[in-house]
Every structure is written in C-alpha cells, then in structure tokens.
Amino acid sequence: MHKVAINPEVVRRVTERRGGLRVFDSIVCTRTAHIIVDLQNGFMAPGQVCEIAAARDIVPTVNRISDAVRKAGGLVVYIQNTFDEIAVRTWSSIISARPSAAPA
C-alpha cells in the first residue's frame, strides 16, 4: 500500500482554521461506526473485475480497527456492491483502466 502523506502546509492551514487538527476531541464508541468501503472480492480478489492488488495490504489494519470498534461497543458496517453485466458496462471507464482485470 502506498504511504499517505499530508502536505505540511495543509496541516498548518487546517490546524489554524479549526484550532486543532482533529475534528473531535473524543469519540463516543457506542455511537461510532467503522464503515468499510470496497474491501470485497471485486476489488480485492486476484483476477476480479476491479482488482486492486495493493489494497490487500490494508486488510490487517482494517481488521484491527474493526475489532477495536466492536470491543468498544461500536458498529462495523461493510458496504457491498455487485459487478453484474450492467455495472461492468456502466463502469466501463474504470474497468478499462485496468486491462488485466477487464472481463473477456
């Protein structure tokens, strides 16, 4: 997985505008949801329509966060979609960007 870096100037501006970097001082775990998007077979499994092989590297971290949220009384939600014939046709610009994963 690629390393994410936030430009220090952006951090400075956000901190100045908000009075701090974080939006919330604390999290109420029983009112918190960890929402997982696009970590499903169509994106994660080898050879699938929209496979993003590097994304598999994040699974252990997502699992640790999900476990912590559950243990603290929060909710873990997985967003799921399906790549049927209509989705493949209407997402053609995304799928064609990954020629090795495009359907035959």
Rosetta silent file (secondary structure, phi, psi, omega in degrees, C-alpha in Angstrom):
SEQUENCE: MHKVAINPEVVRRVTERRGGLRVFDSIVCTRTAHIIVDLQNGFMAPGQVCEIAAARDIVPTVNRISDAVRKAGGLVVYIQNTFDEIAVRTWSSIISARPSAAPA
SCORE:     score description
SCORE:     0.000 S_00000001
   1 L     0.000  142.326 -179.498    0.000    0.000    0.000 S_00000001
   2 L   -72.426  154.218  178.421    1.287    3.447   -0.765 S_00000001
   3 L   -83.606  131.315  179.489    2.263    5.758    2.058 S_00000001
   4 L   -93.735  132.148  178.166   -0.148    8.607    2.630 S_00000001
   5 L  -134.927  134.511  176.993    1.364   11.971    3.436 S_00000001
   6 L  -101.134  128.972  179.377   -0.433   15.230    4.051 S_00000001
   7 L   -53.190  128.382 -179.303    1.355   18.338    2.880 S_00000001
   8 H   -55.094  -32.160  178.488    2.592   20.211    5.996 S_00000001
   9 H   -66.013  -37.485  176.953    1.116   23.445    4.640 S_00000001
  10 H   -65.330  -43.936  177.884   -2.335   21.809    4.516 S_00000001
  11 H   -58.975  -44.966 -179.958   -1.889   20.600    8.105 S_00000001
  12 H   -60.698  -47.021 -178.576   -0.909   24.109    9.178 S_00000001
  13 H   -64.776  -43.094 -179.974   -3.920   25.736    7.469 S_00000001
  14 H   -64.406  -44.269  179.513   -6.393   23.185    8.823 S_00000001
  15 H   -61.188  -42.234  179.246   -4.974   23.478   12.328 S_00000001
  16 H   -64.058  -44.928 -177.187   -5.171   27.262   12.140 S_00000001
  17 H   -69.457  -42.045 -176.185   -8.745   27.267   10.839 S_00000001
  18 H   -89.167  -17.827 -173.284  -10.098   24.605   13.229 S_00000001
  19 L    85.015    5.201  178.585   -7.968   25.409   16.233 S_00000001
  20 L   176.659  166.134 -176.819   -6.589   21.866   16.042 S_00000001
  21 L   -78.580  -37.126 -175.599   -6.031   19.089   13.554 S_00000001
  22 L   -87.892  146.623  179.977   -8.794   16.754   14.716 S_00000001
  23 L   -73.972  -38.387 -177.412  -12.489   17.437   14.234 S_00000001
  24 L  -117.812  143.516  175.741  -13.463   15.772   17.530 S_00000001
  25 L   -75.149  -30.830 -179.753  -11.713   15.820   20.900 S_00000001
  26 L  -150.880  167.455  179.570  -13.036   12.365   21.698 S_00000001
  27 L  -121.198  131.511  174.111  -15.149    9.606   20.202 S_00000001
  28 L   -87.710  103.477 -170.525  -18.215    8.086   21.870 S_00000001
  29 H   -58.981  -36.923 -179.165  -17.607    4.463   20.937 S_00000001
  30 H   -72.886   -7.525  176.225  -21.204    3.327   21.320 S_00000001
  31 H  -118.064   25.901 -175.981  -22.197    5.990   18.795 S_00000001
  32 L  -118.191  140.066  174.575  -19.378    5.245   16.364 S_00000001
  33 E  -123.205  137.790  171.817  -19.403    3.203   13.163 S_00000001
  34 E  -101.141  112.125 -174.970  -16.423    1.918   11.247 S_00000001
  35 E  -104.105  119.921 -177.436  -17.587    1.871    7.631 S_00000001
  36 E  -103.627  122.085 -176.455  -15.592   -0.321    5.263 S_00000001
  37 E  -117.159  132.085  172.361  -15.931    0.531    1.584 S_00000001
  38 L    67.797   19.225  172.921  -14.678   -1.529   -1.381 S_00000001
  39 L  -101.070   67.551 -179.868  -12.891   -4.252    0.601 S_00000001
  40 L  -137.367  171.567 -171.810  -14.752   -7.043   -1.152 S_00000001
  41 H   -52.261  -40.783 -177.526  -13.899   -9.650   -3.752 S_00000001
  42 H   -58.773  -24.742  178.631  -14.492   -7.426   -6.793 S_00000001
  43 H  -107.511  -25.836 -169.632  -11.652   -5.162   -5.633 S_00000001
  44 H  -104.730  -33.654 -173.922   -9.556   -7.487   -3.505 S_00000001
  45 L   -78.624  140.703  179.033   -9.514  -10.995   -5.003 S_00000001
  46 L   -56.722  133.593  176.064   -6.954  -11.868   -7.672 S_00000001
  47 L    82.845    1.600 -178.449   -8.342  -11.672  -11.211 S_00000001
  48 L   -78.127  166.718 -173.078  -11.545   -9.843  -10.306 S_00000001
  49 L   -52.397  -46.527 -178.145  -13.121   -7.099  -12.415 S_00000001
  50 L  -120.060   41.287 -177.985  -11.703   -4.161  -10.429 S_00000001
  51 L   -57.095  132.763  172.472   -8.837   -5.859   -8.633 S_00000001
  52 L  -126.316   87.919 -171.415   -6.519   -3.510   -6.776 S_00000001
  53 H   -54.216  -40.842 -177.703   -3.825   -5.895   -5.599 S_00000001
  54 H   -64.359  -22.898 -179.113   -2.055   -3.359   -3.370 S_00000001
  55 H   -65.416  -24.014  179.485   -5.275   -2.820   -1.408 S_00000001
  56 H   -60.425  -25.251 -179.282   -4.899   -6.264    0.159 S_00000001
  57 H   -63.752  -22.718 -176.179   -2.077   -4.834    2.287 S_00000001
  58 H   -86.488  -11.638 -174.966   -4.553   -2.765    4.313 S_00000001
  59 H   -55.544  -47.356  179.485   -6.735   -5.718    5.410 S_00000001
  60 H   -58.870  -37.826  178.673   -4.875   -6.447    8.687 S_00000001
  61 H   -67.513  -44.660  177.814   -5.166   -2.787    9.723 S_00000001
  62 H   -60.002  -42.240  179.126   -8.869   -2.665    8.849 S_00000001
  63 H   -63.227  -40.230  177.962   -9.423   -5.863   10.843 S_00000001
  64 H   -64.421  -42.931  179.029   -7.633   -4.407   13.899 S_00000001
  65 H   -64.701  -44.878  179.104   -9.716   -1.224   13.739 S_00000001
  66 H   -59.113  -44.237  179.618  -12.934   -3.224   13.292 S_00000001
  67 H   -61.072  -44.374  179.925  -12.059   -5.426   16.278 S_00000001
  68 H   -64.528  -41.998  179.254  -11.349   -2.379   18.471 S_00000001
  69 H   -62.947  -46.680  178.268  -14.586   -0.667   17.421 S_00000001
  70 H   -59.314  -47.526 -178.900  -16.636   -3.806   18.151 S_00000001
  71 H   -61.239  -29.199 -179.986  -14.979   -4.318   21.550 S_00000001
  72 L   -87.485    1.461  177.683  -15.756   -0.695   22.441 S_00000001
  73 L    94.018    9.072  179.149  -19.428   -1.144   21.566 S_00000001
  74 L   -86.965  178.542 -176.680  -19.353    0.447   18.124 S_00000001
  75 E  -110.430  137.553  175.267  -20.794   -0.795   14.866 S_00000001
  76 E  -111.905  125.630 -175.896  -18.826   -2.201   11.919 S_00000001
  77 E  -124.591  131.135  176.000  -20.526   -1.803    8.536 S_00000001
  78 E  -107.368  125.352  174.107  -19.398   -3.233    5.209 S_00000001
  79 E   -85.581  130.484 -178.219  -20.626   -1.555    2.026 S_00000001
  80 L  -127.123  137.832  171.802  -21.157   -4.163   -0.675 S_00000001
  81 L  -131.794  170.623 -175.871  -21.867   -3.795   -4.368 S_00000001
  82 L  -124.238  138.298  176.187  -22.157   -6.257   -7.208 S_00000001
  83 L   -98.404   77.977  174.814  -20.443   -6.280  -10.576 S_00000001
  84 L   -87.105 -176.503 -177.558  -23.224   -7.595  -12.751 S_00000001
  85 H   -57.314  -39.492 -179.203  -23.387   -7.024  -16.520 S_00000001
  86 H   -66.987  -43.803  179.788  -24.939   -3.561  -16.064 S_00000001
  87 H   -62.846  -43.325  179.434  -22.283   -2.456  -13.571 S_00000001
  88 H   -61.346  -41.971 -179.620  -19.463   -3.628  -15.811 S_00000001
  89 H   -67.947  -43.624 -175.297  -20.976   -1.735  -18.767 S_00000001
  90 H   -81.568  -17.074  175.258  -21.701    1.485  -16.837 S_00000001
  91 L  -100.967   23.369 -171.784  -18.365    1.451  -15.015 S_00000001
  92 H   -56.572  -34.057 -179.349  -16.528    0.851  -18.281 S_00000001
  93 H   -67.302  -34.226  178.173  -14.147    3.800  -17.820 S_00000001
  94 H   -74.828  -46.146 -177.145  -12.939    2.400  -14.506 S_00000001
  95 H   -66.350  -39.091 -179.135  -12.749   -1.182  -15.677 S_00000001
  96 H   -68.709  -19.268  176.890  -10.959   -0.294  -18.920 S_00000001
  97 L   -72.602  -12.719  179.028   -8.271    1.471  -16.853 S_00000001
  98 L  -122.032   72.815 -173.498   -7.341   -1.977  -15.533 S_00000001
  99 L   -56.002  -32.241  179.810   -6.961   -4.014  -18.757 S_00000001
 100 L   -70.431  -19.993 -179.032   -5.661   -7.082  -16.932 S_00000001
 101 L  -104.009   -4.425 -178.285   -8.833   -7.183  -14.833 S_00000001
 102 L   -67.572  145.613  179.411  -11.326   -6.354  -17.588 S_00000001
 103 L   -66.183  150.933 -179.217  -13.821   -9.053  -18.474 S_00000001
 104 L   -74.113    0.000    0.000  -13.165  -11.094  -21.602 S_00000001
